[in-house]
Coordinates of C-alpha atoms in Angstrom, one line a residue:
X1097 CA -9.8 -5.2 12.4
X1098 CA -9.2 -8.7 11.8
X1099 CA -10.0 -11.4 14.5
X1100 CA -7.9 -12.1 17.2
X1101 CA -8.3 -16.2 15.6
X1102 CA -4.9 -18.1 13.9
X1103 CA -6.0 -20.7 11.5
X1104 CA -5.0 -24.0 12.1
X1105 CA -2.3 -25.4 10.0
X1106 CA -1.4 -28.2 7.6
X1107 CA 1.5 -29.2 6.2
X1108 CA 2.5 -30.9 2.8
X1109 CA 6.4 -32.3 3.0
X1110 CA 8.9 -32.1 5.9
X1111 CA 8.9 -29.6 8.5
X1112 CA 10.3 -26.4 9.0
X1113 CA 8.5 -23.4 9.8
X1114 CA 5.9 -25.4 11.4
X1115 CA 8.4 -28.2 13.3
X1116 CA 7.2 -28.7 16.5
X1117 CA 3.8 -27.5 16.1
X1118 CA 2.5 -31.6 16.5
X1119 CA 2.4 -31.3 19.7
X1120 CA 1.8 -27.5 21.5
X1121 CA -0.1 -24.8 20.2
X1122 CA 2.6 -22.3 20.8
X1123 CA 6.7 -23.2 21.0
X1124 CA 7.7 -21.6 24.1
X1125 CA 11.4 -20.5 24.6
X1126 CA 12.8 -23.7 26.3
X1127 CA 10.2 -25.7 23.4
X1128 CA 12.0 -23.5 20.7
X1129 CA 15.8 -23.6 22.0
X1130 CA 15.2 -28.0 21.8
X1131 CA 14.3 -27.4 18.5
X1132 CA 16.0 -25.1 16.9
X1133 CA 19.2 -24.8 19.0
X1134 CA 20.4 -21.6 20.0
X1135 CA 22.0 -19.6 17.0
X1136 CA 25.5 -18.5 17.3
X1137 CA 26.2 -14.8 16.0
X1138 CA 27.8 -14.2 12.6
X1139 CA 29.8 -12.3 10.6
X1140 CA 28.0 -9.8 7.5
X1141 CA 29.7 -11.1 4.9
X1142 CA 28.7 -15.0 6.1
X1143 CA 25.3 -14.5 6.0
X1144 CA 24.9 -12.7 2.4
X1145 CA 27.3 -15.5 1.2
X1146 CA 24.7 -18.1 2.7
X1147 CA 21.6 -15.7 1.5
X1148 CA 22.9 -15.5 -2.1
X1149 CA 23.6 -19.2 -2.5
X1150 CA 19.6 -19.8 -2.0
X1151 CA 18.2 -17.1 -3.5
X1152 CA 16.1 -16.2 -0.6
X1153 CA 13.9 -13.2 -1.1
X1154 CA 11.4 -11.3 0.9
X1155 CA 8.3 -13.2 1.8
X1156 CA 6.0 -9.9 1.8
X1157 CA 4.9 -9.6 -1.8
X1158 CA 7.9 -8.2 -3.6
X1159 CA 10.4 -11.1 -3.5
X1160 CA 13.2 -8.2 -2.9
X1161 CA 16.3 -10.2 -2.6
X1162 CA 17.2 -10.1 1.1
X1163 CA 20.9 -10.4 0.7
X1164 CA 20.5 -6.8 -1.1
X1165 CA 18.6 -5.2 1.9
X1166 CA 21.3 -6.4 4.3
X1167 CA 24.2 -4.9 1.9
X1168 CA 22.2 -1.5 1.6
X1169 CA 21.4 -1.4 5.1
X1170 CA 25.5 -1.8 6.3
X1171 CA 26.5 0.7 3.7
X1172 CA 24.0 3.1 4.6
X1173 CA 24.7 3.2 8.4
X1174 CA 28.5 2.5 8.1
X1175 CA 29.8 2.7 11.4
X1176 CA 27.0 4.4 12.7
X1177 CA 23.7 2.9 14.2
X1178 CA 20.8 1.0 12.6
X1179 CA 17.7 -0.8 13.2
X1180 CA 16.1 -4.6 12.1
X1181 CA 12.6 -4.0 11.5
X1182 CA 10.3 -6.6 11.3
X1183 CA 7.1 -6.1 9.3
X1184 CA 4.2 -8.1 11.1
X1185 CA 1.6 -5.7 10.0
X1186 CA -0.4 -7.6 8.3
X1187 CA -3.2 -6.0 6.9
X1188 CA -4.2 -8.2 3.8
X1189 CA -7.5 -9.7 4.9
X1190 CA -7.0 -12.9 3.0
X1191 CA -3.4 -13.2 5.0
X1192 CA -2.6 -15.1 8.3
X1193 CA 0.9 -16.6 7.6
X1194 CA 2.3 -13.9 9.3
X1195 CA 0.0 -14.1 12.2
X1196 CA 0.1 -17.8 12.4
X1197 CA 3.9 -17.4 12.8
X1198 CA 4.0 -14.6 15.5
X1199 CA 1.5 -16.2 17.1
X1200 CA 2.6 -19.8 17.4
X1201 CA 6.4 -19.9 16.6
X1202 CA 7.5 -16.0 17.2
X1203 CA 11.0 -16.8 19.0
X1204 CA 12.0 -18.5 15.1
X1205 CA 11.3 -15.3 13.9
X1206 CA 12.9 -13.4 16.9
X1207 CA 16.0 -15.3 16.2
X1208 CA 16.1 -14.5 12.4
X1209 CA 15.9 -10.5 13.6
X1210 CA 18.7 -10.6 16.0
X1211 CA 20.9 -13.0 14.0
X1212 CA 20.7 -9.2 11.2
X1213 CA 20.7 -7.5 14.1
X1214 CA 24.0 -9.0 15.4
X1215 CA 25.4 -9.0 11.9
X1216 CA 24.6 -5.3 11.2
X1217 CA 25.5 -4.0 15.0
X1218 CA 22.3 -2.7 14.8
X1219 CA 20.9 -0.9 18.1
X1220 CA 17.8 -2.5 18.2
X1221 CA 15.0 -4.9 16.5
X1222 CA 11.3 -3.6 16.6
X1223 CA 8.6 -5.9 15.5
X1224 CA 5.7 -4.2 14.3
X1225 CA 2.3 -6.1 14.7
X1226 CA -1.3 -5.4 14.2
X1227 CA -2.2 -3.4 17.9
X1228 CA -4.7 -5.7 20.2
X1229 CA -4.5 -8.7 18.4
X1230 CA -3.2 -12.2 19.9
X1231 CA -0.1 -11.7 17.4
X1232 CA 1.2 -8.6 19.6
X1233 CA 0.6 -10.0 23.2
X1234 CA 2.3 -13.3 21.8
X1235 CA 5.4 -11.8 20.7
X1236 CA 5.8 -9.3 23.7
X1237 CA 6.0 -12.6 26.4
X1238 CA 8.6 -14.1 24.0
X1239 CA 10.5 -11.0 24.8
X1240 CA 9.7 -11.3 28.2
X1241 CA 10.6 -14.9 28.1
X1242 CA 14.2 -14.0 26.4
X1243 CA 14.7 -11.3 29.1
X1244 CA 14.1 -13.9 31.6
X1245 CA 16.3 -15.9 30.5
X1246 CA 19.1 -13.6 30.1
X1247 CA 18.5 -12.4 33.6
X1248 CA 18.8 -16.1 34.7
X1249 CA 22.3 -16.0 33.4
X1250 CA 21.4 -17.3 29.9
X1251 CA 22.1 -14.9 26.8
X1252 CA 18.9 -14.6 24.7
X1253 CA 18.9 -10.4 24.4
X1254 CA 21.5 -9.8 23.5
X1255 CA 19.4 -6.8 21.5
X1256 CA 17.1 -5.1 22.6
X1257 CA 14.2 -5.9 21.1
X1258 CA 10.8 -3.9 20.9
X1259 CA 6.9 -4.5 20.2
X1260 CA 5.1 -1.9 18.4
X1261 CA 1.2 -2.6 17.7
X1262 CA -0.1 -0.7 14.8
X1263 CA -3.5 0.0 14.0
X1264 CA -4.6 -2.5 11.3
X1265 CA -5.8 -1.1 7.7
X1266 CA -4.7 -2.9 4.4
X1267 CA -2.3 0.0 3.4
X1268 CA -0.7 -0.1 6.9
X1269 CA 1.7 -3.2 6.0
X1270 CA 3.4 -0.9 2.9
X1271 CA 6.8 -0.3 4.6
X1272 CA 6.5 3.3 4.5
X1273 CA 3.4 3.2 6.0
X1274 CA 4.7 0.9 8.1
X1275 CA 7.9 3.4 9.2
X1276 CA 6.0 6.0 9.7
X1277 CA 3.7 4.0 12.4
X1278 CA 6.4 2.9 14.4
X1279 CA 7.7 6.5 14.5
X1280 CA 4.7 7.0 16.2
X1281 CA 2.9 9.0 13.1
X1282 CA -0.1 7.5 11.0
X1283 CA 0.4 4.2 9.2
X1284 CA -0.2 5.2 5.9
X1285 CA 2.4 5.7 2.6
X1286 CA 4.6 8.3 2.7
X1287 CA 3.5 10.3 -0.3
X1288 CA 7.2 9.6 -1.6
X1289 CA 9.0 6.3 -2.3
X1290 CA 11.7 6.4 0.8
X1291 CA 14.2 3.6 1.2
X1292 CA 14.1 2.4 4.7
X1293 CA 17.4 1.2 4.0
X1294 CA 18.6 4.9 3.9
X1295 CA 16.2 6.5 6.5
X1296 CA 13.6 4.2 8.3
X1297 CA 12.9 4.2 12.0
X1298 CA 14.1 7.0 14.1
X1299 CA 15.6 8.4 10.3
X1300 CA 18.3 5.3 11.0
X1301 CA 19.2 2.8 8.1
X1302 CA 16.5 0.1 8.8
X1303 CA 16.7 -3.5 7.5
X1304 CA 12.5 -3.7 7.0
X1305 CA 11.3 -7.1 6.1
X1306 CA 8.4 -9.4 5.9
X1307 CA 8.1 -12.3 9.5
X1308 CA 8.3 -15.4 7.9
X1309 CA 11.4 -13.6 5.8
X1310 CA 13.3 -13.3 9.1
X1311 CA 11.5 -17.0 10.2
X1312 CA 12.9 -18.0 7.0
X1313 CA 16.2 -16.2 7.5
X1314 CA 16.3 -18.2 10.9
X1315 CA 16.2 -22.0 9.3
X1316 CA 19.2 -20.7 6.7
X1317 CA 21.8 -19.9 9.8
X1318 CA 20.4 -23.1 11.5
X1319 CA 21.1 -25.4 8.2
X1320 CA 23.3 -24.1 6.1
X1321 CA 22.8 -23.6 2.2
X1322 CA 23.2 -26.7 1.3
X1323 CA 21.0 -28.6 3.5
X1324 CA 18.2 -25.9 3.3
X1325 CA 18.1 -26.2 -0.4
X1326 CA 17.6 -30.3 0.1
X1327 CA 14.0 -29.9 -0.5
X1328 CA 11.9 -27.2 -3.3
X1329 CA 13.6 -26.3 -6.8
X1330 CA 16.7 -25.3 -7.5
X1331 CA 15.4 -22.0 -8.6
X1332 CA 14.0 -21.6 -5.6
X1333 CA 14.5 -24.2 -2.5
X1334 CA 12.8 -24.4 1.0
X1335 CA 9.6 -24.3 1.8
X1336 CA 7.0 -21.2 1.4
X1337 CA 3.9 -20.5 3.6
X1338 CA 0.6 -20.0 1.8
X1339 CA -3.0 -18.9 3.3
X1340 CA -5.7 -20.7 1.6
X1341 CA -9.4 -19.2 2.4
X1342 CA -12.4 -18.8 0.2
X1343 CA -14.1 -21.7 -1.2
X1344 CA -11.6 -24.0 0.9
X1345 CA -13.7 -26.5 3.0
X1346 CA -10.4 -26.6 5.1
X1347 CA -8.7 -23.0 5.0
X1348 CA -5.4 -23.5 6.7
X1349 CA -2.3 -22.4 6.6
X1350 CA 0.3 -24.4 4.5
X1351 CA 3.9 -25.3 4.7
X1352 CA 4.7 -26.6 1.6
X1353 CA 7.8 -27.0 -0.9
X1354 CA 8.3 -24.4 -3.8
X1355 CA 7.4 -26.8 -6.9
X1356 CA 4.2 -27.8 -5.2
X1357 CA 1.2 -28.0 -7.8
X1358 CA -1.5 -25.4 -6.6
X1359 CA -4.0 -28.4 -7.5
X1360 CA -2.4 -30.7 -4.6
X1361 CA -2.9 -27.7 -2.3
X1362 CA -6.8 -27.1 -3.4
X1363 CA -7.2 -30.7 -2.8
X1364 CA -5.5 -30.7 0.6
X1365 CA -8.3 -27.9 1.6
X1366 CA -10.7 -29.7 -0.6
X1367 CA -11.5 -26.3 -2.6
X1368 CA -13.9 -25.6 -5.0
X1369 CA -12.3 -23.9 -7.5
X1370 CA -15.5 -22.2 -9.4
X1371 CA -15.0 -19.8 -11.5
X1372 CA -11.4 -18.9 -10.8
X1373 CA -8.6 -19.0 -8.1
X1374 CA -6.9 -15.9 -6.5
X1375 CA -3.3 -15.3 -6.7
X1376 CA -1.5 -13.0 -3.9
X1377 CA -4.4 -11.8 -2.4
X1378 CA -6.4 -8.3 -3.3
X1379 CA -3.5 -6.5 -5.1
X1380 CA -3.2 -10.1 -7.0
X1381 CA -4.9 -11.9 -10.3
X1382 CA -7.3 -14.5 -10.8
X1383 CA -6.1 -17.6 -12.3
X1384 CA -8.8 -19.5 -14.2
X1385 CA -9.7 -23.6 -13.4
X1386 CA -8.2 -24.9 -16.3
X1387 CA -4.7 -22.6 -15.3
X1388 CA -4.9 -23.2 -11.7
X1389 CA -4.9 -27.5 -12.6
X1390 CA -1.2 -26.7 -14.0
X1391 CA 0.1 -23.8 -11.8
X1392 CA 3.0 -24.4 -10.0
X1393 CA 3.7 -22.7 -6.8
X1394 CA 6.9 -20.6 -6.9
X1395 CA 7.7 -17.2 -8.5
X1396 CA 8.9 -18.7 -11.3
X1397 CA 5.5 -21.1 -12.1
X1398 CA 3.4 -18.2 -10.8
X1399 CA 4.8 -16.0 -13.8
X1400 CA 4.3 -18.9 -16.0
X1401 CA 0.5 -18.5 -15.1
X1402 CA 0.1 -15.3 -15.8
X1403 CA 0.2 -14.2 -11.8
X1404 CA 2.8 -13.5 -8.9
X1405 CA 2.7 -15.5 -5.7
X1406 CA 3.2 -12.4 -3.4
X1407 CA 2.6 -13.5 0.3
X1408 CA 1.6 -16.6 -0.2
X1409 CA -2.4 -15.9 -0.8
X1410 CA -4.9 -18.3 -3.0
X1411 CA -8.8 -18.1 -2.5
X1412 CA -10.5 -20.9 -4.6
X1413 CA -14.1 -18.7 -5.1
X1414 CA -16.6 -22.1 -4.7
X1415 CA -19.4 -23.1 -6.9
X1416 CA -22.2 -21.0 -5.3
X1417 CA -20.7 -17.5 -5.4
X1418 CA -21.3 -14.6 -7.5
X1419 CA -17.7 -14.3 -8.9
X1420 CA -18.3 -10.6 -10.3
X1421 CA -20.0 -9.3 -7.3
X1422 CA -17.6 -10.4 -4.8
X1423 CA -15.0 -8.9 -6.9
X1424 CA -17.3 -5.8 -6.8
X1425 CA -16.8 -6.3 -2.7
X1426 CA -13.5 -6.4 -2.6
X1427 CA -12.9 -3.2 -4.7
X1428 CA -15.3 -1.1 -2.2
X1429 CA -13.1 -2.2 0.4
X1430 CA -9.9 -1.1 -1.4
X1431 CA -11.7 1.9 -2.0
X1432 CA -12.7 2.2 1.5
X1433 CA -8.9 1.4 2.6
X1434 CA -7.4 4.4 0.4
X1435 CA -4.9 7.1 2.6
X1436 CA -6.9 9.8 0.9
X1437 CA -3.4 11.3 0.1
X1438 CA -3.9 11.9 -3.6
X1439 CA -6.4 12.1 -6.9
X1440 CA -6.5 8.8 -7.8
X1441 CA -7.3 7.3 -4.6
X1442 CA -9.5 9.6 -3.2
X1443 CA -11.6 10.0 -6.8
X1444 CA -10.4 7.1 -8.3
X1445 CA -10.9 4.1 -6.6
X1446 CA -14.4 4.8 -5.5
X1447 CA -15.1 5.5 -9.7
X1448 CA -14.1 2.0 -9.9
X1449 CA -15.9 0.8 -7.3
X1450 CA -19.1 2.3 -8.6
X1451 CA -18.5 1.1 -12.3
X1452 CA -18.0 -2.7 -11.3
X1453 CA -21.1 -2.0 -9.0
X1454 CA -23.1 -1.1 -12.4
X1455 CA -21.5 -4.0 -13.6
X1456 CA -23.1 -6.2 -11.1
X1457 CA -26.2 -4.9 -11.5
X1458 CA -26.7 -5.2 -15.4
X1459 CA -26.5 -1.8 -15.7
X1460 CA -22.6 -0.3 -16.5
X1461 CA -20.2 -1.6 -19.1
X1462 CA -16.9 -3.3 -19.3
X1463 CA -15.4 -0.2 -21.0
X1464 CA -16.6 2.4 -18.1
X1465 CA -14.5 0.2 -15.6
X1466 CA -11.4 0.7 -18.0
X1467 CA -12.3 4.0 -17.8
X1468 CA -11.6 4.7 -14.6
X1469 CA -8.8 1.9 -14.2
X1470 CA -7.1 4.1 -16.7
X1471 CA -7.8 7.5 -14.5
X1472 CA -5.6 5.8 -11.8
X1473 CA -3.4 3.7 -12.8
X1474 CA 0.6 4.8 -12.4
X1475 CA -0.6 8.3 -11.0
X1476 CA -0.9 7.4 -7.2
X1477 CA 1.1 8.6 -4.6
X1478 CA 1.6 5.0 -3.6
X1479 CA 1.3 1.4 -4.9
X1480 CA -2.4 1.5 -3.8
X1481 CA -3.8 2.6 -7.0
X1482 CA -1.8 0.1 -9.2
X1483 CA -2.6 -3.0 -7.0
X1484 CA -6.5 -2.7 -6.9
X1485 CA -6.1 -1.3 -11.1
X1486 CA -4.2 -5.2 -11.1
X1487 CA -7.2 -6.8 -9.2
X1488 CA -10.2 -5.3 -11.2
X1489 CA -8.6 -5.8 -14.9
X1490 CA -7.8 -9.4 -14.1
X1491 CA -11.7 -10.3 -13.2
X1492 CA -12.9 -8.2 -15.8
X1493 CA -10.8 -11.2 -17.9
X1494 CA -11.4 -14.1 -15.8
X1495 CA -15.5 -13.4 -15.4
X1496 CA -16.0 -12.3 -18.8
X1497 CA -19.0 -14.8 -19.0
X1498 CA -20.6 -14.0 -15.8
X1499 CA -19.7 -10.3 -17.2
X1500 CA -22.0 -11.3 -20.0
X1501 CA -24.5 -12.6 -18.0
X1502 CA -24.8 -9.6 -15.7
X1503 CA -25.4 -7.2 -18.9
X1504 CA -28.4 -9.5 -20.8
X1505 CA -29.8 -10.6 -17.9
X1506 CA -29.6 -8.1 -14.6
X1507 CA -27.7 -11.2 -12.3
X1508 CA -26.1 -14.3 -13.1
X1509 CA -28.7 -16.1 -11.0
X1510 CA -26.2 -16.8 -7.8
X1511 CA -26.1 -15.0 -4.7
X1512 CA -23.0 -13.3 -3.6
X1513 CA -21.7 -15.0 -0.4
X1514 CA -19.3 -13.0 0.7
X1515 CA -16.9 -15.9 -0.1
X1516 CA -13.6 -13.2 -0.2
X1517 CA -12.1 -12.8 3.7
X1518 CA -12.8 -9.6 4.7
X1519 CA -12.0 -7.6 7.7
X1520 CA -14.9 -6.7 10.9
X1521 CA -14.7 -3.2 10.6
X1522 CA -15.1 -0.8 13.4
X1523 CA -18.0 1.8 13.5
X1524 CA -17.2 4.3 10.5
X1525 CA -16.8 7.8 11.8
X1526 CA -18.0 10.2 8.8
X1527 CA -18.8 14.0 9.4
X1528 CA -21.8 15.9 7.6
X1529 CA -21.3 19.6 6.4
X1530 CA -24.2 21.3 7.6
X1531 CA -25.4 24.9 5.8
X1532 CA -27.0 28.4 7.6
X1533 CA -29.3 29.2 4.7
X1534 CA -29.4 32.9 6.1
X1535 CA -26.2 32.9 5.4
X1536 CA -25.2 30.8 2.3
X1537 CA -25.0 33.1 -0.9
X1538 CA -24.4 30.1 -3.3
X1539 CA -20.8 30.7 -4.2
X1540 CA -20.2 27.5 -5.0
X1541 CA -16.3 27.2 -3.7
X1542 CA -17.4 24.4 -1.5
X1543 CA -18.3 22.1 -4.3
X1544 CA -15.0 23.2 -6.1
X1545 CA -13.2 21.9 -2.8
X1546 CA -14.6 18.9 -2.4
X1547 CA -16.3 18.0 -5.7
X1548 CA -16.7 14.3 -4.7
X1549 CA -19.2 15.1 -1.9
X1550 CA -21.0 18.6 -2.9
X1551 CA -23.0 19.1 -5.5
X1552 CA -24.5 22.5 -6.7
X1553 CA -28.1 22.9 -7.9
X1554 CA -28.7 25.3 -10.9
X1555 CA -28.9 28.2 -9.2
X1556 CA -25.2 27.3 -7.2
X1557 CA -26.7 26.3 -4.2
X1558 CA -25.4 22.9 -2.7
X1559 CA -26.2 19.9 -1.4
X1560 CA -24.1 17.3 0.9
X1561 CA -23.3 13.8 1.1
X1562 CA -21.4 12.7 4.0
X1563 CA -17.3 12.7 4.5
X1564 CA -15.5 9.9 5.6
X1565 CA -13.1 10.5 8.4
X1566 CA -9.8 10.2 6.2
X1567 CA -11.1 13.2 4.2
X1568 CA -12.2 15.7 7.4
X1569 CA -8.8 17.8 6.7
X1570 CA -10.3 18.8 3.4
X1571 CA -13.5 19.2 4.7
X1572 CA -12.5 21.4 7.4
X1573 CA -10.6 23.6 4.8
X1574 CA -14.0 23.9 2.9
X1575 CA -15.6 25.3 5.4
X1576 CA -12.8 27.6 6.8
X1577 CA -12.7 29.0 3.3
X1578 CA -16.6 29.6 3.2
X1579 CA -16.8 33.4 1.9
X1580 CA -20.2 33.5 3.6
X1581 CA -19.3 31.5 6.7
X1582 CA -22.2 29.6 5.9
X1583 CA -20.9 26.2 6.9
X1584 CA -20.2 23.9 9.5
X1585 CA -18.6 20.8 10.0
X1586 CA -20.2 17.6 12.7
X1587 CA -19.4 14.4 13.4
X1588 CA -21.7 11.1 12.8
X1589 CA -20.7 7.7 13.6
X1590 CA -21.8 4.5 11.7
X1591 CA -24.1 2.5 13.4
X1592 CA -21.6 -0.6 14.9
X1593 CA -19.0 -3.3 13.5
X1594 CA -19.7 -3.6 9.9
X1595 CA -17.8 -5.9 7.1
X1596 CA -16.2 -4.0 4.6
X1597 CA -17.3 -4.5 1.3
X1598 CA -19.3 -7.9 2.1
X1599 CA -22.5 -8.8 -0.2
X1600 CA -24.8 -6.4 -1.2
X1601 CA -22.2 -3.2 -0.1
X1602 CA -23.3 -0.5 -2.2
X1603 CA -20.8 2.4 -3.6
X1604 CA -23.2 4.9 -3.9
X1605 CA -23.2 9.0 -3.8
X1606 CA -19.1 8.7 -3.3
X1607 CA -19.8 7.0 0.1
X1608 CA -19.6 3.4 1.2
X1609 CA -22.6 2.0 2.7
X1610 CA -23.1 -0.4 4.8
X1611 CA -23.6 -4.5 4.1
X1612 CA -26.1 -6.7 5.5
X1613 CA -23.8 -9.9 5.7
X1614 CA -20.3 -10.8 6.5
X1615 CA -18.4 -13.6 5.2
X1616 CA -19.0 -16.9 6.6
X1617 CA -15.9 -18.2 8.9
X1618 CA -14.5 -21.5 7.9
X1619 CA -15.3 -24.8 9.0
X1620 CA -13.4 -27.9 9.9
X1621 CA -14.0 -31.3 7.7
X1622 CA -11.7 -34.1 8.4
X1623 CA -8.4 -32.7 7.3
X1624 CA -5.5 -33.6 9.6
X1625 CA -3.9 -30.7 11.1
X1626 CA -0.7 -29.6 12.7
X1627 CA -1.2 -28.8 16.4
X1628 CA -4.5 -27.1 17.8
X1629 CA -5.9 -23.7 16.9
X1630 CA -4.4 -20.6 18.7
X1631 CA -6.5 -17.7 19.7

């Protein structure tokens, strides 16, 4: 789980998301309503006329044109009832935009949701955040604050509006995932491709969306087209949110204007760059130094540099990093983070974690990485396996030096840091399949089960490795199907908090083992900053 700590923030251009953030850590509801005013409902067909004008898409990853989501969602539910979901599940461990917002601004964001909420005659808004975090206990006394208000004779819920915590894992943001959590079933992909539009909460047309969409949504009603689109391109106008982490002397989150040059914003954090930059987080691309000096921050200049901006995400790596290993880190922890639904994650990912592993150590090859990237690519039952494919391919081109290194010479001669944010993990519950040898008559249909964690000697005998918790259904099925009754299933539990995938994390035997370091948090040096840190 990711800690209960907002980054501060900085801001490059006017003020919008972050107005009023100067002078309070957090913008009450009296705070906000000076502000920002209190927003008048509208009609449907107003606010996709005002939505198309801009352009404004999602703010998740996708860029999904919201205007599109709103039509859907009203055709879908007709005159029936529907819900505004807001997706504050923010599971990307090099993310806190979303968590900065909820955390410090949420009733912006509250007022985005019930403006479609209004405009949809939608029964309800639910804002989904990561469960136990400062995020969820923020939002939930804005409600209370709005219900106060109302009761005092004011009119701030006008819908109802409801806080859902969801455990925290990097697939948990994916909207199905995110659906299915707030319908009170596990938080990870469907299996299926569903459109919430059609069937999403409570099997009721949902409008699902990122926060700072809705925050972002907010500002539109409050301006008007024309004046929101005063400042960024014309392609793309307003202002975006972007994380900045990693080699960043002063990680922060950033307001800035689309059309920003991602070499102002290194400088603002006074980043090293290193051997590349990160684009959009761990389903992203690296860009290399000599791109990242000309890259442009909007979708457009993203494309133009051979990545996408997604949420907002850039980690500069830093000088003194092993820039293949800590891409090795981060694809154990996607590995690590897999549903376990189908082939390709459950097989798959930890192949490809092993291979760049190898890699690291001087002892795999390029081609054996491709390999496996090709075993999982566009066969997952989710996006999963495409996004970490994405990540690994694009640092087997950016580090194709330190690649070279690694082979001739065992190491590259720098440490790895753990420089990539990663999430404290709680202790890892794994179970061990245990044998009666009085019993066992070597059939060998265990290993045929669950090929990945049995192996059979040459005489058909087995031997064990341990099973992670997401794959104890299939474990209990192996030893249910035992013709012998010969096996057992029992529970082990990791040893404490560990990092996921931090330095030194080995992929070995098909299960993830445990690091020795975590990544180091960030520290202030003499950048400016807007308000004080919350959390």
């Amino acid at each position: 789980m990711i800690p209960a700590r907002v980054p501060r923030v900085l801001r490059m251009g006017p003020a919008r998301l972050t107005a009023g953030l100067d002078h309070c850590r957090r913008l009450d509801l009296p705070a906000h309503r000076t502000l920002h005013g209190a927003p008048e409902p509208r009609e449907l067909d107003e606010l996709i006329s005002h939505i198309n004008e801009v352009d404004m898409r999602g703010r998740g990853g996708a860029a999904f044109p919201f205007a599109r989501k709103l039509r859907a969602v009203a055709d879908s539910a007709g005159s029936g009832e529907s819900v505004v979901l807001v997706n504050g599940a923010e599971g990307e461990p090099a993310s806190s935009k979303d968590a900065m917002l909820l955390t410090r601004n949420p009733h912006l964001v509250l007022d985005g949701a019930v403006l479609a909420a209004e405009a949809l005659g939608a029964r309800e808004v639910v804002v989904a955040t990561a469960g136990g975090e400062v995020a969820e206990a923020s939002v939930a006394a804005a409600v209370a604050e709005r219900r106060a208000a109302n009761i005092s004779g004011g009119s701030e819920s006008r819908v109802p509006i409801r806080v859902v915590g969801i455990k925290e894992r990097f697939i948990s943001g994916e909207g199905g995932a995110l659906v299915r959590g707030v319908n009170g079933e596990e938080a990870i992909p469907p299996g299926r491709k569903r459109r919430a539009a059609t069937s999403g909460v409570d099997g009721l047309p949902t409008l699902l969306s990122n926060t700072e969409t809705f925050a972002q949504f907010a500002l539109l009603a409050e301006l008007g087209p024309e004046k929101y689109a005063e400042i960024g391109t014309s392609k793309e106008p307003g202002t975006i949110l972007l994380t900045v982490s990693g080699g960043a002397a002063n990680g922060a989150v950033i307001e800035a204007p689309t059309g920003t040059y991602l070499a102002d914003v290194l400088a603002l954090t006074e980043a090293e760059v290193g051997d590349g930059v990160l684009i959009g987080g761990y389903h992203g691309a690296w860009l290399s130094a000599e791109v990242a000096e000309s890259a442009v921050i909007s979708r457009e200049g993203m494309k133009l540099a051979g990545a996408t901006l997604g949420a907002g995400i850039i980690v500069p790596l830093g000088e003194t990093t092993c820039s293949l290993g800590e891409a090795a880190r981060v694809a154990a922890f996607l590995a690590a983070e897999s549903a376990g639904q189908c082939g390709p994650c459950r097989l798959g990912l930890p192949d490809i974690a092993r291979a760049m592993y190898a890699l690291v150590e001087g002892t795999g090859s390029v081609d054996a990485v491709r390999r496996c990237v090709r075993v999982v690519e566009r066969r997952g039952a989710c996006f999963h396996p495409d996004g970490t494919a994405k990540f690994v391919l694009s640092a087997l081109d950016a580090f194709e030096s330190e690649i070279a290194l690694h082979l001739e010479h065992g190491s590259c001669g720098r440490p790895v840091r753990g420089v990539l944010p990663m999430p404290e993990r709680e202790a890892d519950v794994e179970y061990r399949l245990e044998v009666d040898w009085s019993r066992c008559q070597g059939h060998g249909l265990c290993a045929h089960l669950l090929p990945e964690f049995v192996d059979l000697d040459d005489y058909g005998f087995p031997s064990f490795r341990n099973v992670p918790g997401w794959m104890a259904k299939e474990a209990r099925r192996a030893v249910e199907m035992c013709p012998a009754l010969a096996l057992r299933l029992a529970q082990t539990t990791g040893d404490g908090p560990k990092p996921a995938g931090s330095p030194l994390r080995l992929v070995k035997d098909g299960v993830l083992k445990k690091s020795e370091s975590s990544a180091p948090r960030l520290t202030r040096v003499g950048v400016s900053e807007v308000g004080g840190t919350a959390g």
